[in-house]
JSON list of C-alpha atoms in Angstrom, two decimals:
[
{"chain": "A", "resi": 208, "resn": "GLY", "atom": "CA", "xyz": [-61.40, 152.36, 101.60]},
{"chain": "A", "resi": 209, "resn": "GLU", "atom": "CA", "xyz": [-61.45, 153.77, 105.05]},
{"chain": "A", "resi": 210, "resn": "THR", "atom": "CA", "xyz": [-59.33, 152.92, 108.06]},
{"chain": "A", "resi": 211, "resn": "THR", "atom": "CA", "xyz": [-61.22, 150.70, 110.49]},
{"chain": "A", "resi": 212, "resn": "ARG", "atom": "CA", "xyz": [-60.54, 148.95, 113.78]},
{"chain": "A", "resi": 213, "resn": "TRP", "atom": "CA", "xyz": [-61.98, 145.70, 112.41]},
{"chain": "A", "resi": 214, "resn": "ARG", "atom": "CA", "xyz": [-59.72, 142.90, 111.17]},
{"chain": "A", "resi": 215, "resn": "ILE", "atom": "CA", "xyz": [-60.28, 139.74, 109.19]},
{"chain": "A", "resi": 216, "resn": "LEU", "atom": "CA", "xyz": [-59.16, 136.60, 111.01]},
{"chain": "A", "resi": 217, "resn": "GLY", "atom": "CA", "xyz": [-59.46, 133.02, 109.86]},
{"chain": "A", "resi": 218, "resn": "LYS", "atom": "CA", "xyz": [-57.58, 129.88, 108.93]},
{"chain": "A", "resi": 219, "resn": "TYR", "atom": "CA", "xyz": [-57.43, 128.70, 105.38]},
{"chain": "A", "resi": 220, "resn": "ASP", "atom": "CA", "xyz": [-56.83, 125.03, 104.61]},
{"chain": "A", "resi": 221, "resn": "LEU", "atom": "CA", "xyz": [-54.39, 124.87, 101.69]},
{"chain": "A", "resi": 222, "resn": "VAL", "atom": "CA", "xyz": [-52.17, 127.25, 99.78]},
{"chain": "A", "resi": 223, "resn": "ALA", "atom": "CA", "xyz": [-50.33, 126.01, 96.70]},
{"chain": "A", "resi": 224, "resn": "GLU", "atom": "CA", "xyz": [-47.46, 127.97, 95.21]},
{"chain": "A", "resi": 225, "resn": "ASN", "atom": "CA", "xyz": [-47.63, 128.44, 91.45]},
{"chain": "A", "resi": 226, "resn": "ASP", "atom": "CA", "xyz": [-44.56, 128.46, 89.19]},
{"chain": "A", "resi": 227, "resn": "ASP", "atom": "CA", "xyz": [-44.92, 132.23, 88.67]},
{"chain": "A", "resi": 228, "resn": "GLY", "atom": "CA", "xyz": [-44.73, 132.99, 92.42]},
{"chain": "A", "resi": 229, "resn": "THR", "atom": "CA", "xyz": [-48.47, 133.52, 92.87]},
{"chain": "A", "resi": 230, "resn": "VAL", "atom": "CA", "xyz": [-50.53, 131.24, 95.08]},
{"chain": "A", "resi": 231, "resn": "ALA", "atom": "CA", "xyz": [-53.76, 129.28, 94.81]},
{"chain": "A", "resi": 232, "resn": "LEU", "atom": "CA", "xyz": [-56.05, 129.29, 97.85]},
{"chain": "A", "resi": 233, "resn": "ILE", "atom": "CA", "xyz": [-58.01, 126.08, 98.45]},
{"chain": "A", "resi": 234, "resn": "ASP", "atom": "CA", "xyz": [-60.58, 125.63, 101.21]},
{"chain": "A", "resi": 235, "resn": "CYS", "atom": "CA", "xyz": [-61.61, 122.05, 102.04]},
{"chain": "A", "resi": 236, "resn": "LYS", "atom": "CA", "xyz": [-65.16, 121.00, 102.84]},
{"chain": "A", "resi": 237, "resn": "VAL", "atom": "CA", "xyz": [-66.55, 117.61, 103.88]},
{"chain": "A", "resi": 238, "resn": "SER", "atom": "CA", "xyz": [-70.18, 117.92, 102.95]},
{"chain": "A", "resi": 239, "resn": "ASP", "atom": "CA", "xyz": [-73.16, 116.56, 101.08]},
{"chain": "A", "resi": 240, "resn": "SER", "atom": "CA", "xyz": [-74.93, 119.86, 100.68]},
{"chain": "A", "resi": 241, "resn": "ALA", "atom": "CA", "xyz": [-76.25, 121.79, 97.72]},
{"chain": "A", "resi": 242, "resn": "ARG", "atom": "CA", "xyz": [-74.65, 124.90, 99.23]},
{"chain": "A", "resi": 243, "resn": "ASP", "atom": "CA", "xyz": [-71.18, 123.58, 98.38]},
{"chain": "A", "resi": 244, "resn": "SER", "atom": "CA", "xyz": [-71.03, 126.06, 95.58]},
{"chain": "A", "resi": 245, "resn": "GLY", "atom": "CA", "xyz": [-68.62, 128.83, 94.93]},
{"chain": "A", "resi": 246, "resn": "GLU", "atom": "CA", "xyz": [-71.37, 131.38, 95.47]},
{"chain": "A", "resi": 247, "resn": "PHE", "atom": "CA", "xyz": [-72.12, 130.28, 99.05]},
{"chain": "A", "resi": 248, "resn": "TYR", "atom": "CA", "xyz": [-68.48, 130.20, 100.18]},
{"chain": "A", "resi": 249, "resn": "SER", "atom": "CA", "xyz": [-67.31, 133.16, 98.08]},
{"chain": "A", "resi": 250, "resn": "PRO", "atom": "CA", "xyz": [-67.34, 135.71, 100.97]},
{"chain": "A", "resi": 251, "resn": "GLN", "atom": "CA", "xyz": [-65.25, 133.38, 103.15]},
{"chain": "A", "resi": 252, "resn": "LEU", "atom": "CA", "xyz": [-62.69, 132.77, 100.40]},
{"chain": "A", "resi": 253, "resn": "HIS", "atom": "CA", "xyz": [-62.57, 136.45, 99.48]},
{"chain": "A", "resi": 254, "resn": "ALA", "atom": "CA", "xyz": [-61.88, 137.30, 103.14]},
{"chain": "A", "resi": 255, "resn": "TYR", "atom": "CA", "xyz": [-58.93, 134.89, 103.17]},
{"chain": "A", "resi": 256, "resn": "VAL", "atom": "CA", "xyz": [-57.63, 136.36, 99.91]},
{"chain": "A", "resi": 257, "resn": "TYR", "atom": "CA", "xyz": [-57.97, 139.91, 101.22]},
{"chain": "A", "resi": 258, "resn": "ALA", "atom": "CA", "xyz": [-56.08, 139.02, 104.40]},
{"chain": "A", "resi": 259, "resn": "MET", "atom": "CA", "xyz": [-53.32, 137.39, 102.32]},
{"chain": "A", "resi": 260, "resn": "GLU", "atom": "CA", "xyz": [-53.01, 140.25, 99.83]},
{"chain": "A", "resi": 261, "resn": "VAL", "atom": "CA", "xyz": [-53.42, 143.12, 102.33]},
{"chain": "A", "resi": 262, "resn": "PRO", "atom": "CA", "xyz": [-51.94, 141.72, 105.57]},
{"chain": "A", "resi": 263, "resn": "ALA", "atom": "CA", "xyz": [-51.80, 143.82, 108.73]},
{"chain": "A", "resi": 264, "resn": "VAL", "atom": "CA", "xyz": [-48.24, 142.52, 109.17]},
{"chain": "A", "resi": 265, "resn": "GLY", "atom": "CA", "xyz": [-45.90, 140.42, 107.09]},
{"chain": "A", "resi": 266, "resn": "LYS", "atom": "CA", "xyz": [-45.39, 139.92, 103.39]},
{"chain": "A", "resi": 267, "resn": "ALA", "atom": "CA", "xyz": [-48.34, 140.20, 101.01]},
{"chain": "A", "resi": 268, "resn": "LEU", "atom": "CA", "xyz": [-49.08, 137.28, 98.70]},
{"chain": "A", "resi": 269, "resn": "SER", "atom": "CA", "xyz": [-50.52, 137.47, 95.21]},
{"chain": "A", "resi": 270, "resn": "VAL", "atom": "CA", "xyz": [-53.48, 135.07, 94.99]},
{"chain": "A", "resi": 271, "resn": "ALA", "atom": "CA", "xyz": [-54.06, 133.92, 91.40]},
{"chain": "A", "resi": 272, "resn": "SER", "atom": "CA", "xyz": [-56.98, 131.58, 92.06]},
{"chain": "A", "resi": 273, "resn": "MET", "atom": "CA", "xyz": [-59.25, 130.25, 94.76]},
{"chain": "A", "resi": 274, "resn": "GLY", "atom": "CA", "xyz": [-61.63, 127.36, 95.10]},
{"chain": "A", "resi": 275, "resn": "LEU", "atom": "CA", "xyz": [-63.16, 124.58, 97.15]},
{"chain": "A", "resi": 276, "resn": "LEU", "atom": "CA", "xyz": [-61.95, 121.01, 97.46]},
{"chain": "A", "resi": 277, "resn": "VAL", "atom": "CA", "xyz": [-65.16, 119.18, 98.36]},
{"chain": "A", "resi": 278, "resn": "TRP", "atom": "CA", "xyz": [-65.27, 115.65, 99.74]},
{"chain": "A", "resi": 279, "resn": "LYS", "atom": "CA", "xyz": [-68.79, 114.23, 99.51]},
{"chain": "A", "resi": 280, "resn": "PRO", "atom": "CA", "xyz": [-69.19, 111.12, 101.73]},
{"chain": "A", "resi": 281, "resn": "ASN", "atom": "CA", "xyz": [-70.60, 108.29, 99.62]},
{"chain": "A", "resi": 282, "resn": "ARG", "atom": "CA", "xyz": [-69.84, 105.00, 101.38]},
{"chain": "A", "resi": 283, "resn": "VAL", "atom": "CA", "xyz": [-69.02, 103.48, 104.76]},
{"chain": "A", "resi": 284, "resn": "LEU", "atom": "CA", "xyz": [-65.66, 101.80, 105.18]},
{"chain": "A", "resi": 285, "resn": "GLY", "atom": "CA", "xyz": [-64.57, 99.33, 107.83]},
{"chain": "A", "resi": 286, "resn": "ASP", "atom": "CA", "xyz": [-66.26, 96.57, 109.75]},
{"chain": "A", "resi": 287, "resn": "SER", "atom": "CA", "xyz": [-65.80, 97.50, 113.41]},
{"chain": "A", "resi": 288, "resn": "ALA", "atom": "CA", "xyz": [-65.71, 100.51, 115.72]},
{"chain": "A", "resi": 289, "resn": "GLU", "atom": "CA", "xyz": [-61.91, 100.41, 115.58]},
{"chain": "A", "resi": 290, "resn": "ASN", "atom": "CA", "xyz": [-61.66, 100.92, 111.82]},
{"chain": "A", "resi": 291, "resn": "TYR", "atom": "CA", "xyz": [-64.82, 102.67, 110.61]},
{"chain": "A", "resi": 292, "resn": "GLY", "atom": "CA", "xyz": [-64.44, 105.50, 108.16]},
{"chain": "A", "resi": 293, "resn": "PHE", "atom": "CA", "xyz": [-66.06, 106.80, 105.02]},
{"chain": "A", "resi": 294, "resn": "GLY", "atom": "CA", "xyz": [-65.24, 106.99, 101.35]},
{"chain": "A", "resi": 295, "resn": "VAL", "atom": "CA", "xyz": [-65.75, 110.17, 99.37]},
{"chain": "A", "resi": 296, "resn": "ALA", "atom": "CA", "xyz": [-66.29, 111.52, 95.92]},
{"chain": "A", "resi": 297, "resn": "GLN", "atom": "CA", "xyz": [-63.86, 114.40, 95.47]},
{"chain": "A", "resi": 298, "resn": "SER", "atom": "CA", "xyz": [-64.43, 117.49, 93.36]},
{"chain": "A", "resi": 299, "resn": "TYR", "atom": "CA", "xyz": [-62.80, 120.87, 92.91]},
{"chain": "A", "resi": 300, "resn": "VAL", "atom": "CA", "xyz": [-65.04, 123.93, 92.58]},
{"chain": "A", "resi": 301, "resn": "PRO", "atom": "CA", "xyz": [-63.26, 127.04, 91.28]},
{"chain": "A", "resi": 302, "resn": "VAL", "atom": "CA", "xyz": [-64.54, 130.31, 92.76]},
{"chain": "A", "resi": 303, "resn": "GLU", "atom": "CA", "xyz": [-64.44, 133.46, 90.65]},
{"chain": "A", "resi": 304, "resn": "ARG", "atom": "CA", "xyz": [-63.04, 136.59, 92.22]},
{"chain": "A", "resi": 305, "resn": "ASN", "atom": "CA", "xyz": [-65.19, 139.67, 92.55]},
{"chain": "A", "resi": 306, "resn": "GLU", "atom": "CA", "xyz": [-63.26, 142.05, 94.75]},
{"chain": "A", "resi": 307, "resn": "ASN", "atom": "CA", "xyz": [-65.68, 144.93, 94.25]},
{"chain": "A", "resi": 308, "resn": "GLU", "atom": "CA", "xyz": [-68.60, 142.85, 95.55]},
{"chain": "A", "resi": 309, "resn": "PHE", "atom": "CA", "xyz": [-66.53, 141.60, 98.49]},
{"chain": "A", "resi": 310, "resn": "LEU", "atom": "CA", "xyz": [-65.52, 145.15, 99.46]},
{"chain": "A", "resi": 311, "resn": "ARG", "atom": "CA", "xyz": [-69.17, 146.24, 99.23]},
{"chain": "A", "resi": 312, "resn": "VAL", "atom": "CA", "xyz": [-70.22, 143.39, 101.55]},
{"chain": "A", "resi": 313, "resn": "ILE", "atom": "CA", "xyz": [-67.44, 144.21, 104.02]},
{"chain": "A", "resi": 314, "resn": "GLN", "atom": "CA", "xyz": [-68.42, 147.88, 103.99]},
{"chain": "A", "resi": 315, "resn": "ASP", "atom": "CA", "xyz": [-72.02, 146.88, 104.75]},
{"chain": "A", "resi": 316, "resn": "PHE", "atom": "CA", "xyz": [-70.83, 144.71, 107.68]},
{"chain": "A", "resi": 317, "resn": "ILE", "atom": "CA", "xyz": [-68.74, 147.55, 109.09]},
{"chain": "A", "resi": 318, "resn": "THR", "atom": "CA", "xyz": [-71.65, 149.98, 108.72]},
{"chain": "A", "resi": 319, "resn": "VAL", "atom": "CA", "xyz": [-73.87, 147.63, 110.73]},
{"chain": "A", "resi": 320, "resn": "LEU", "atom": "CA", "xyz": [-71.19, 146.99, 113.38]},
{"chain": "A", "resi": 321, "resn": "GLU", "atom": "CA", "xyz": [-70.45, 150.70, 113.81]},
{"chain": "A", "resi": 322, "resn": "GLY", "atom": "CA", "xyz": [-74.09, 151.78, 113.60]},
{"chain": "A", "resi": 323, "resn": "PRO", "atom": "CA", "xyz": [-76.59, 152.33, 116.39]},
{"chain": "A", "resi": 324, "resn": "PHE", "atom": "CA", "xyz": [-77.62, 149.33, 118.46]},
{"chain": "A", "resi": 325, "resn": "PRO", "atom": "CA", "xyz": [-81.20, 148.35, 117.60]},
{"chain": "A", "resi": 326, "resn": "ASP", "atom": "CA", "xyz": [-83.91, 148.63, 120.22]},
{"chain": "A", "resi": 327, "resn": "ALA", "atom": "CA", "xyz": [-84.78, 145.42, 122.03]},
{"chain": "A", "resi": 328, "resn": "GLY", "atom": "CA", "xyz": [-88.36, 144.27, 121.92]},
{"chain": "A", "resi": 329, "resn": "PRO", "atom": "CA", "xyz": [-90.75, 141.36, 121.49]},
{"chain": "A", "resi": 330, "resn": "THR", "atom": "CA", "xyz": [-90.20, 141.26, 117.71]},
{"chain": "A", "resi": 331, "resn": "CYS", "atom": "CA", "xyz": [-86.39, 141.13, 117.97]},
{"chain": "A", "resi": 332, "resn": "THR", "atom": "CA", "xyz": [-85.45, 137.58, 116.97]},
{"chain": "A", "resi": 333, "resn": "THR", "atom": "CA", "xyz": [-81.99, 137.91, 118.50]},
{"chain": "A", "resi": 334, "resn": "CYS", "atom": "CA", "xyz": [-83.43, 139.06, 121.83]},
{"chain": "A", "resi": 335, "resn": "ASN", "atom": "CA", "xyz": [-85.98, 136.24, 121.82]},
{"chain": "A", "resi": 336, "resn": "TYR", "atom": "CA", "xyz": [-83.25, 133.70, 121.05]},
{"chain": "A", "resi": 337, "resn": "LEU", "atom": "CA", "xyz": [-81.08, 134.97, 123.91]},
{"chain": "A", "resi": 338, "resn": "VAL", "atom": "CA", "xyz": [-84.00, 134.88, 126.36]},
{"chain": "A", "resi": 339, "resn": "GLN", "atom": "CA", "xyz": [-84.86, 131.31, 125.32]},
{"chain": "A", "resi": 340, "resn": "ARG", "atom": "CA", "xyz": [-81.18, 130.29, 125.40]},
{"chain": "A", "resi": 341, "resn": "SER", "atom": "CA", "xyz": [-80.68, 131.66, 128.91]},
{"chain": "A", "resi": 342, "resn": "GLY", "atom": "CA", "xyz": [-83.67, 129.56, 130.02]},
{"chain": "A", "resi": 343, "resn": "VAL", "atom": "CA", "xyz": [-81.96, 126.43, 128.68]},
{"chain": "A", "resi": 344, "resn": "ASP", "atom": "CA", "xyz": [-78.73, 127.24, 130.50]},
{"chain": "A", "resi": 345, "resn": "ALA", "atom": "CA", "xyz": [-80.50, 127.86, 133.84]}
]
């Protein structure tokens, strides 16, 4: 890789230490969405793993596995505003590591961030969003 000014920041939810000294990274999601798959969250988990294994400071960790702990709401609990909650169906979704793909994606991000700023114009969806958003804030 190349040296870059960009850093990966984020907060993971759970890290479990394995008997062999490696760790398992687990990210928790409360969701009822079809996107709760390893594929959708893979870049996020890979970023956490990269930051843990190649830290800017501190001791590197060896991450043996990563996955999602998904809580899917499936029932209402309680009978008043003071004690309402929800019940969940819990599942664990292992996420396969693909470091080469992650590094390719990160390189693409850095290329875009370091590249020329695109011209503004009527077909720029970001520009149009910002114009509309500033009208809401006014």
